[in-house]
Tab-separated table of C-alpha atoms and ligand atoms in Angstrom:
chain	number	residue	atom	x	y	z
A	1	UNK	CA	0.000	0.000	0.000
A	2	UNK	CA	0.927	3.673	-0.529
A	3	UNK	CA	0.800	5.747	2.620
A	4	UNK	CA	1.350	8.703	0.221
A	5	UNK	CA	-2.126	7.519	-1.690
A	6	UNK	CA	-4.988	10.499	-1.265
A	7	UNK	CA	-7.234	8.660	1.265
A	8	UNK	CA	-10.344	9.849	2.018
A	9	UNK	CA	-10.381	8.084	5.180
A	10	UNK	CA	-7.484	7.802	7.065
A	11	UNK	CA	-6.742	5.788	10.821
A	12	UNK	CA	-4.752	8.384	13.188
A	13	UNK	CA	-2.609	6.302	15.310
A	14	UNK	CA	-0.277	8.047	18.049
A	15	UNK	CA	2.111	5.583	19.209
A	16	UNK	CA	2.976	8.129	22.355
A	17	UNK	CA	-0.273	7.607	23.312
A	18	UNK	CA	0.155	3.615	23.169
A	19	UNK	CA	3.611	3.749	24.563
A	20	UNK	CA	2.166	5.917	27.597
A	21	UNK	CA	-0.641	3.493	28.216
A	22	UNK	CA	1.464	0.536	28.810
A	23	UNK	CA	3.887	2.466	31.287
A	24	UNK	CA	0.849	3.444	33.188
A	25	UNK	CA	-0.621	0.032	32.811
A	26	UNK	CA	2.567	-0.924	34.161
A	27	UNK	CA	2.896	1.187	36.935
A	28	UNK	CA	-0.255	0.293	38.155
A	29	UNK	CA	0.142	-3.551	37.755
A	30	UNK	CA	3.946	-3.141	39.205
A	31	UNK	CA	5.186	-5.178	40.774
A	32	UNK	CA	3.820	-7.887	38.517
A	33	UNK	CA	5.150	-7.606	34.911
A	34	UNK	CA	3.105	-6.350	32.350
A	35	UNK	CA	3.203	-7.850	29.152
A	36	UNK	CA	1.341	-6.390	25.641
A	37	UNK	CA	-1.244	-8.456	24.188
A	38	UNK	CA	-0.601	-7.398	19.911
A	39	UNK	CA	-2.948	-9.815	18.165
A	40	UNK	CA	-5.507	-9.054	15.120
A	41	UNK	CA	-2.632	-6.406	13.982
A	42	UNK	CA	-2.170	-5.107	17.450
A	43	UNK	CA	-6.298	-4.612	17.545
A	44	UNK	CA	-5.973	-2.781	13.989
A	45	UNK	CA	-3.191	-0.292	14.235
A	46	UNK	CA	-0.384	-2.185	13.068
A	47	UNK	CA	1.972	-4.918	14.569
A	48	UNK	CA	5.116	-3.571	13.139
A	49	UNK	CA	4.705	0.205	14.514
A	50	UNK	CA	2.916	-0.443	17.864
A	51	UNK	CA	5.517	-3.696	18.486
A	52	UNK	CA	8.762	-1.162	18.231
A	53	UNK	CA	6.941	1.475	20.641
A	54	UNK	CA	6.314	-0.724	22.990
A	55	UNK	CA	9.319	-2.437	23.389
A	56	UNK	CA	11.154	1.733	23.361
A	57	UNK	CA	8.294	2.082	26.440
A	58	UNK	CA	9.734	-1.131	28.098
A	59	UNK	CA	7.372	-3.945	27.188
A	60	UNK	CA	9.945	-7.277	26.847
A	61	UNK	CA	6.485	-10.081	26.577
A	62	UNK	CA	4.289	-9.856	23.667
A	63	UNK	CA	1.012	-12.442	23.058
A	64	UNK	CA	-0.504	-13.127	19.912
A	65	UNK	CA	-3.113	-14.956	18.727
A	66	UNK	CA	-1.613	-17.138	15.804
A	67	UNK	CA	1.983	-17.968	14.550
A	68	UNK	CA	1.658	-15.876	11.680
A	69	UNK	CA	1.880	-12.729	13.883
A	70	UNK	CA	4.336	-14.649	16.219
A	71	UNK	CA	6.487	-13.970	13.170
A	72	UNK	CA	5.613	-10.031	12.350
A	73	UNK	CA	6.446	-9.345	16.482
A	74	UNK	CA	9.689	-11.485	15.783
A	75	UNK	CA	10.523	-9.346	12.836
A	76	UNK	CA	9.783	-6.281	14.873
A	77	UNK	CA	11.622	-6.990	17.966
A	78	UNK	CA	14.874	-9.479	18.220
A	79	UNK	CA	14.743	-9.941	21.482
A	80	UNK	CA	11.377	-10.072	23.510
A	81	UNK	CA	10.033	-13.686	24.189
A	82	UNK	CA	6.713	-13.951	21.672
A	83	UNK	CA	3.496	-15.971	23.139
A	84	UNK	CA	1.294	-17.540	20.754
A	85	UNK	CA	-2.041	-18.122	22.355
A	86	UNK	CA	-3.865	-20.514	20.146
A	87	UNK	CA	-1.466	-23.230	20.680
A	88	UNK	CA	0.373	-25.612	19.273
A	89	UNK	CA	0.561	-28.882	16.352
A	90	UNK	CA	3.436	-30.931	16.090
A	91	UNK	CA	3.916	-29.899	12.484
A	92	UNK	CA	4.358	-26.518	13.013
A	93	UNK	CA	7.691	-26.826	14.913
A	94	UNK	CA	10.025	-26.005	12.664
A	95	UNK	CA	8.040	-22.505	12.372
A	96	UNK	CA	8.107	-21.836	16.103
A	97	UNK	CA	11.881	-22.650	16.146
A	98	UNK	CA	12.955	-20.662	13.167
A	99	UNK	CA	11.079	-17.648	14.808
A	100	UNK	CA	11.651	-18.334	18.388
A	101	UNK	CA	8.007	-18.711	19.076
A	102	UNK	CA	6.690	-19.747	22.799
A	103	UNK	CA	3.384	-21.527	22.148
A	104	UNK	CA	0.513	-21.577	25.243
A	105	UNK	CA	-0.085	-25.304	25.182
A	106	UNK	CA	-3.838	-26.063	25.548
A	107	UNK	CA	-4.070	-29.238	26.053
A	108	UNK	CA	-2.011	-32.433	27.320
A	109	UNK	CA	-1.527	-33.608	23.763
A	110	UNK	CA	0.203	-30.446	23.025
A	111	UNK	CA	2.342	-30.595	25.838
A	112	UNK	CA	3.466	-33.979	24.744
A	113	UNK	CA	4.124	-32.678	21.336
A	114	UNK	CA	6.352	-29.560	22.193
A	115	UNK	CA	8.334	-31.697	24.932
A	116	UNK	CA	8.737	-34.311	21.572
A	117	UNK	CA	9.366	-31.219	18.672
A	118	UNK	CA	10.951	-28.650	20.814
A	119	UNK	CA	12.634	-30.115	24.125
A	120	UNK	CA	14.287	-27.133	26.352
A	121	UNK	CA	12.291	-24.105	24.467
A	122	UNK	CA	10.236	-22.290	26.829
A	123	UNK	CA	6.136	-22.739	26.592
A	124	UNK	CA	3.273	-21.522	28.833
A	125	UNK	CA	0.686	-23.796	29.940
A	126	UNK	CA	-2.753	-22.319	29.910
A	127	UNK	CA	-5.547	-23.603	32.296
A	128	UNK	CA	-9.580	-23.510	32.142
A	129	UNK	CA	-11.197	-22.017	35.305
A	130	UNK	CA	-14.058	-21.390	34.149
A	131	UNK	CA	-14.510	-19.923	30.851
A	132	UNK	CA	-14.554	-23.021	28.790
A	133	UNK	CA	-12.669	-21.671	26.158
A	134	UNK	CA	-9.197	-22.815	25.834
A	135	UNK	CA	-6.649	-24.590	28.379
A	136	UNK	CA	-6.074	-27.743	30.677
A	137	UNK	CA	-9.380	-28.736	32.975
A	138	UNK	CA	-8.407	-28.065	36.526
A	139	UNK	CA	-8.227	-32.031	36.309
A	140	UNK	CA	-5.431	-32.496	33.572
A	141	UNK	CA	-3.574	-29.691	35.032
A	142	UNK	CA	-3.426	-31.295	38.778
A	143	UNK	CA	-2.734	-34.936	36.457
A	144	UNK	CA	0.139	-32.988	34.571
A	145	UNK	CA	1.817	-31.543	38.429
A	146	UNK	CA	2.412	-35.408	38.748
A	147	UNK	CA	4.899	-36.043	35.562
A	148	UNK	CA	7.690	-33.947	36.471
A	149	UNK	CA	9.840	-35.333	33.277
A	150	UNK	CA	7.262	-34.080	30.736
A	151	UNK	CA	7.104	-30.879	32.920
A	152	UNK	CA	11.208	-30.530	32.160
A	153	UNK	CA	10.809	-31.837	28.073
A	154	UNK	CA	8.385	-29.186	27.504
A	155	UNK	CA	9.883	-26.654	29.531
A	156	UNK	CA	7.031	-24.969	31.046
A	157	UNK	CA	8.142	-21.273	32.368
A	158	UNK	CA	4.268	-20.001	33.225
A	159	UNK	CA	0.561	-21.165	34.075
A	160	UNK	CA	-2.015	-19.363	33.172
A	161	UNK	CA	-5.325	-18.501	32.867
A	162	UNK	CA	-8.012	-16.285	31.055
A	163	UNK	CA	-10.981	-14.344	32.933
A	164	UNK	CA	-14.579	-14.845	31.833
A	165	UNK	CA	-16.208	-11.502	32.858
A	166	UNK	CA	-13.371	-8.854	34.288
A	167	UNK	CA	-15.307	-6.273	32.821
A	168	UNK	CA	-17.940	-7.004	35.020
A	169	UNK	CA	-16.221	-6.337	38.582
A	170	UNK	CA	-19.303	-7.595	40.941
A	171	UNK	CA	-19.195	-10.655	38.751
A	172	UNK	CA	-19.158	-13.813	40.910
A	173	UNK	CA	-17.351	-16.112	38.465
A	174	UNK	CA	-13.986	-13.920	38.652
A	175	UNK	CA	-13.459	-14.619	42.441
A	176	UNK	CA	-14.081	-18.022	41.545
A	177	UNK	CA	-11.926	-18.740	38.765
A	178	UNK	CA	-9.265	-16.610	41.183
A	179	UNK	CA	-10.040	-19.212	43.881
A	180	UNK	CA	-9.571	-21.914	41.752
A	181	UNK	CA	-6.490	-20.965	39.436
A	182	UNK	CA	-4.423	-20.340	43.297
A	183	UNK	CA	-5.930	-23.898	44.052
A	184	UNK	CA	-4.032	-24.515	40.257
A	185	UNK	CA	-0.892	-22.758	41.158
A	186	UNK	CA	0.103	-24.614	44.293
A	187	UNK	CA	0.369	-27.986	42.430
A	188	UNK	CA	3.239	-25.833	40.117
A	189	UNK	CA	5.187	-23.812	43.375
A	190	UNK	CA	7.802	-22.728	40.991
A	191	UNK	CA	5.916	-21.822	38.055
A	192	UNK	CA	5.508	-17.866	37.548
A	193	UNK	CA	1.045	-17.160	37.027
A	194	UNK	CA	-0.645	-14.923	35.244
A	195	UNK	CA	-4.539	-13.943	34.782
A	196	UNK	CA	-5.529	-10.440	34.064
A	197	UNK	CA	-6.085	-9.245	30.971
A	198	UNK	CA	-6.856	-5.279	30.687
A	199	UNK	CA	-10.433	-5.528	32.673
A	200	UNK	CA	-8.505	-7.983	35.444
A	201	UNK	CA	-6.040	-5.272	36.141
A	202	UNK	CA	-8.461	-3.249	37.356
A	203	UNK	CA	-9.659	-6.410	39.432
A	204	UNK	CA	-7.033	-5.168	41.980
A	205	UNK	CA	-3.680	-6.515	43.103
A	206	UNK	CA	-5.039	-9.784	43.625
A	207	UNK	CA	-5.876	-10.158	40.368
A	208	UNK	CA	-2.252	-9.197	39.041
A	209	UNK	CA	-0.088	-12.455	40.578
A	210	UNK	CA	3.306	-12.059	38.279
A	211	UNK	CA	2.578	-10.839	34.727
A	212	UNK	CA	-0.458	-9.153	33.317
A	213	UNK	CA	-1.498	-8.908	29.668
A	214	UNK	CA	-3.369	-5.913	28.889
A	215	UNK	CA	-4.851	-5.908	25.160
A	216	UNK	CA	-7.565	-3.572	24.572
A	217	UNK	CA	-6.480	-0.799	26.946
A	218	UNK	CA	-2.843	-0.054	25.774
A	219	UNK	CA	-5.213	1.337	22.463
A	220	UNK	CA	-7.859	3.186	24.864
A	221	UNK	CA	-10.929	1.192	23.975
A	222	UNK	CA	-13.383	-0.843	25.711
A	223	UNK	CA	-13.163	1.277	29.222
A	224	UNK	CA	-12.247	4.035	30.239
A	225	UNK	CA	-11.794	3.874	33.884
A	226	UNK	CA	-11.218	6.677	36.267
A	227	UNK	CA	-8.204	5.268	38.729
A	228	UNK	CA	-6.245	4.889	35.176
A	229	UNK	CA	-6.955	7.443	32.639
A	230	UNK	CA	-5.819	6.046	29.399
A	231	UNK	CA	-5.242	7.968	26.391
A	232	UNK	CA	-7.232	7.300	22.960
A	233	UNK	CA	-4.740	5.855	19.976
A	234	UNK	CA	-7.049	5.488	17.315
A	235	UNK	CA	-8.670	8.398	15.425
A	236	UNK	CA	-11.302	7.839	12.230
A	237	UNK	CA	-11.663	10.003	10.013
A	238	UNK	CA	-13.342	10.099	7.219
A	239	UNK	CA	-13.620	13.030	3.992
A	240	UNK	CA	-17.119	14.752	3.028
A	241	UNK	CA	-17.157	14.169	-0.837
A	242	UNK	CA	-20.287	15.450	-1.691
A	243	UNK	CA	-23.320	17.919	0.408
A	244	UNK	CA	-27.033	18.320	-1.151
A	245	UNK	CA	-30.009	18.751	-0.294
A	246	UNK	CA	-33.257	16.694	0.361
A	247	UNK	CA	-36.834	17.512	0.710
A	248	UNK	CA	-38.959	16.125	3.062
A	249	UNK	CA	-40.934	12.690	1.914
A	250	UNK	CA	-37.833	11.651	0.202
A	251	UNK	CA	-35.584	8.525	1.420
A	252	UNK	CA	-31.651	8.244	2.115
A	253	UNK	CA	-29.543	5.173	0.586
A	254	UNK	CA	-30.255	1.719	-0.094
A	255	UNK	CA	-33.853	0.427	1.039
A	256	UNK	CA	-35.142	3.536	1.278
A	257	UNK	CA	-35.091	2.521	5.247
A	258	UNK	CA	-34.997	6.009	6.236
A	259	UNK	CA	-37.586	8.994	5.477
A	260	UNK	CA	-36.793	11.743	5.620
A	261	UNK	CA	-39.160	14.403	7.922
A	262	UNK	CA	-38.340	17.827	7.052
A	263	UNK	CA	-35.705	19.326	4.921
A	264	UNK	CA	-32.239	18.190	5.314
A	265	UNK	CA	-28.950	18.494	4.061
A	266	UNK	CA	-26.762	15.149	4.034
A	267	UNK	CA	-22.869	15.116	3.780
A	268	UNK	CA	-21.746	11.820	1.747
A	269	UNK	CA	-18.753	10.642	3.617
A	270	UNK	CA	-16.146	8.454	2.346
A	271	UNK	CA	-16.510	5.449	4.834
A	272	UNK	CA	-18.136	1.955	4.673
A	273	UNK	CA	-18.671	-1.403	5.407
A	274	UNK	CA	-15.591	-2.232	3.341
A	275	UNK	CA	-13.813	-0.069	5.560
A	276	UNK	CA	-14.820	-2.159	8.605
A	277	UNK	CA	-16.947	0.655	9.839
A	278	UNK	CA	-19.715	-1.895	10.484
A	279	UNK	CA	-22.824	-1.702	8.653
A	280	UNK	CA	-25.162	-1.914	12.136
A	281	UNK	CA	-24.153	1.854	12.772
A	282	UNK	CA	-26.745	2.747	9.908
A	283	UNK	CA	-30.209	3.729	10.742
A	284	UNK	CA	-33.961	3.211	9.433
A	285	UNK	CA	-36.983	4.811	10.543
A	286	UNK	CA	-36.735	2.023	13.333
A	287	UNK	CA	-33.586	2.240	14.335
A	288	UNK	CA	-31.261	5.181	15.300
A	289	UNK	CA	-27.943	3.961	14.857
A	290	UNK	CA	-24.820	5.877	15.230
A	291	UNK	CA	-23.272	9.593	15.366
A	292	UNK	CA	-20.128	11.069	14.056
A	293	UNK	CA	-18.689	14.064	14.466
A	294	UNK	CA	-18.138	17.842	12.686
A	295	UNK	CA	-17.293	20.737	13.710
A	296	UNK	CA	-17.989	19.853	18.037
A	297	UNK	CA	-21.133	18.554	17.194
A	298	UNK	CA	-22.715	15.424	17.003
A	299	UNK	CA	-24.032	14.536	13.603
A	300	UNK	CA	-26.285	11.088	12.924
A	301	UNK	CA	-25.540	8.550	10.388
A	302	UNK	CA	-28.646	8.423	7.653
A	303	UNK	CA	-30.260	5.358	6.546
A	304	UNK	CA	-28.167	1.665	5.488
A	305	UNK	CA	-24.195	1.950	5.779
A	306	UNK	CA	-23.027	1.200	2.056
A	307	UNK	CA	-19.865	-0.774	0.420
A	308	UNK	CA	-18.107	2.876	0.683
A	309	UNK	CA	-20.426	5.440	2.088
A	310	UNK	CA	-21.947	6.978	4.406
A	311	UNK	CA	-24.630	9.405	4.718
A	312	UNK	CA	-24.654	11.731	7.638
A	313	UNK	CA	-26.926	14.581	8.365
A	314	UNK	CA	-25.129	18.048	8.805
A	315	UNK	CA	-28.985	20.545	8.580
A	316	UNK	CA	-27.698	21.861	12.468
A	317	UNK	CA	-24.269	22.741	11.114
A	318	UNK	CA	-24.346	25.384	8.303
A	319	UNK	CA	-20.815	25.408	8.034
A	320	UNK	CA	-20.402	21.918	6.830
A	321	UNK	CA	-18.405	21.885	3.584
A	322	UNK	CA	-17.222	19.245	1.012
A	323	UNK	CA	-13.959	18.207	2.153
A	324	UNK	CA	-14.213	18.520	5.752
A	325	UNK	CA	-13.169	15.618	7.976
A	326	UNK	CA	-15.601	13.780	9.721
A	327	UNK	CA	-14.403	11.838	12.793
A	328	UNK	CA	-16.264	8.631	13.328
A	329	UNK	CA	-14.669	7.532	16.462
A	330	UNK	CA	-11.982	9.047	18.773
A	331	UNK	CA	-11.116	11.388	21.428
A	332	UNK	CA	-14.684	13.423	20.750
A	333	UNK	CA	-16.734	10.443	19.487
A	334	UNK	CA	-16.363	7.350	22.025
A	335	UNK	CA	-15.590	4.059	19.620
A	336	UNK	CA	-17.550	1.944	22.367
A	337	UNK	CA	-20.190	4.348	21.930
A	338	UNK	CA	-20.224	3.941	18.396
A	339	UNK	CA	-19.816	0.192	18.171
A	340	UNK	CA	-22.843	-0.501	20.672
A	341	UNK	CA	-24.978	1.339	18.457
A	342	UNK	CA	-24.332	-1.439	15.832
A	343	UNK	CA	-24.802	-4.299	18.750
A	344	UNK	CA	-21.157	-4.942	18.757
A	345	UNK	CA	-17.892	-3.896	21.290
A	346	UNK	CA	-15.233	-1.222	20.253
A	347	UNK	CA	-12.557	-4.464	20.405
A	348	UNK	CA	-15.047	-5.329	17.103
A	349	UNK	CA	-15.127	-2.076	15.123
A	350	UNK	CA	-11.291	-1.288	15.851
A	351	UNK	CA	-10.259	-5.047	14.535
A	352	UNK	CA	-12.255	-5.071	12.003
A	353	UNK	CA	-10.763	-1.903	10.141
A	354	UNK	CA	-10.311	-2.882	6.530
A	355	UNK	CA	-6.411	-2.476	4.819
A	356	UNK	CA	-8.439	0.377	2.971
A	357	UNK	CA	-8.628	2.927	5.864
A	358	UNK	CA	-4.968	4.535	5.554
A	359	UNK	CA	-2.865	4.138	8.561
A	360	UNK	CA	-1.591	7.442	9.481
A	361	UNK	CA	1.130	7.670	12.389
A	362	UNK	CA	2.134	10.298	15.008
A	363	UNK	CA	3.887	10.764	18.315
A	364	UNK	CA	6.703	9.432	19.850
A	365	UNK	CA	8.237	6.890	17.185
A	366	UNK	CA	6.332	7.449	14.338
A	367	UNK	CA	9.202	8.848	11.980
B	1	PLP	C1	-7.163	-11.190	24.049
B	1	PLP	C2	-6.598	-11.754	25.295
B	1	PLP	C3	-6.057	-10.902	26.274
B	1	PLP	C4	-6.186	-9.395	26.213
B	1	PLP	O1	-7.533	-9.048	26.509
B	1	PLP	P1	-8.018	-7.541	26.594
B	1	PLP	O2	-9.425	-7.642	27.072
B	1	PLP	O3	-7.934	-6.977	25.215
B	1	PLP	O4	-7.126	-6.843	27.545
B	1	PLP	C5	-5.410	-11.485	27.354
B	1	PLP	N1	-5.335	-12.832	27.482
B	1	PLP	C6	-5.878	-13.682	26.574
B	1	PLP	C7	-5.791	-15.145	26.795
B	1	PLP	C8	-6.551	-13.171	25.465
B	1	PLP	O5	-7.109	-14.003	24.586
């Protein structure tokens, strides 16, 4: 891709910002470590800038989801130790050596194979406590404390675990799956532990045991909470091509879902579903959808979302003009706000950005 391309919507991305989220992420999780969790892209803006200013801010553990961007975070950074969290096959072995990989083993048969494939190379263990999602039952991993020669083949240097509902502090299951991944840990006394993702951090220090892995928050979605004000990193913004007119009876877009009541004037914005900016923000005469903004006001997206428009309705802002920037999320328009008016999360809308939105860097390392 070009980066010197004329875009008509571009993704602001200030790596200062990112590299001052983990340090405070860090201070507040100190004296655990505090790792960076950079799958899906590093949650859209880009493995190989946000890898390098993390690793300037301090960061020395990255997670990832698949091998593939095991390999982009190598490429990135020589030296930190790379996590893959979807595990591990025998035949992929030679990939996780040539890249120094560290797979989370998920199950016993995985184990096996990385103690067979790759004896002495670190690997994490990951447990269930309560999700059901990926890792050992609380069974297997109590069965596994017992074979302390596949425990030294595969080389295990962490257990850990995954929380079901962080997000939702009064929840009952995270005290439980706390409860029961300490129950975990004193089968492994010399294994290091780690649990909270970016929600569990804010669990409290009980939540933080030796190394947390914050995801969402190092890019200032999905909370903002007030005992650690994190800084936005993303910015959308999208170009009005086109402003006119429409009278009152007529109908916006595809469908003809919305009608329109009085006179209004509509901005045609270069966005879309192609983009990733999903097509659940439009609106109907049912259904309100979601806002942008122009010009420190709130505007609200008109009728279906298309392959590469939008429609937006600028009648309370006379000053609207064709080439003005729209933002449709950031610092003045909430991305969680944004992505619950299409029924989804901000982790959704902001991994879900299309190669098509053009990746535009500032701050600290983004010469
Ligand atoms: C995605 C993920 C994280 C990071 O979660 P956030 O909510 O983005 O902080 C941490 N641990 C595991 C196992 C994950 O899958």
């Amino acid at each position: 891709m070009n980066a010197d391309a004329p875009a008509g919507l571009l993704l602001a991305i200030d790596l200062g910002a990112l590299a001052r989220n983990w340090k405070r992420l860090h201070d507040l999780s100190s004296p655990a470590e505090c790792a960076a969790v950079v799958k899906a892209d590093a949650y859209g803006i880009g493995i190989e800038r946000a890898v390098p200013a993390l690793a300037e801010a301090g960061c020395r553990k990255f997670f990832v989801a698949v091998p593939e961007e095991g390999e982009r975070v190598r490429a990135a950074v020589a030296d930190a130790a790379v996590y893959v969290l979807n595990g591990f096959f025998a035949e992929w072995a030679g990939y996780f050596r040539a890249f120094s990989l560290r797979p989370v083993l998920n199950s016993l048969k995985s184990i096996e194979a990385w103690a067979g494939h790759c004896p002495g190379a670190p690997s994490v263990v990951h447990v269930d406590t309560g999700m059901n999602r990926l890792g050992l039952s609380l069974h297997e991993a109590v069965g596994l404390s017992r074979r302390p020669e596949l425990l030294a083949a595969a080389s295990l240097e962490m257990l850990m675990s995954h929380l079901a509902c962080a997000d939702d502090p009064g929840h009952p299951l995270n005290k439980t799956q706390l409860t029961l991944f300490r129950e975990v840990r004193g089968e492994f006394p010399r294994l290091p532990a780690s649990l909270a993702n970016s929600a569990g951090i804010h669990l409290g220090r009980d939540f933080h045991l030796d190394l947390v892995r914050p995801g969402v928050a190092l890019y200032g979605a999905a909370f903002a909470q007030d005992r650690a004000p994190l800084e936005i990193v993303a910015t959308l913004k999208a170009r009005i091509l086109q402003i006119r007119d429409a009278a009152a009876g007529e109908t916006i877009g595809y469908g003809a879902t919305r009608h329109i009541l009085e006179d209004t004037r509509i901005a045609i914005v270069s966005a879309g579903y192609a983009d990733g900016y999903h097509r659940m923000t439009g609106s109907s005469d049912k259904h309100p959808g979601a806002q942008a903004m122009l010009r420190g006001q709130r505007v609200p997206i008109l009728g279906r979302v298309s392959m590469d428009l939008i429609a937006i309705d600028v009648t309370a802002i006379p000053g609207a003009s064709e080439g003005d920037w729209v933002e449709l999320f950031g610092p003045n328009m909430p991305i969680d706000e944004v992505a619950a008016a299409a029924g989804t999360v901000g982790y959704e809308l902001l991994t879900g950005l299309s190669r098509r939105a053009a990746r535009h860097y500032i701050g600290a390392d983004a010469s």
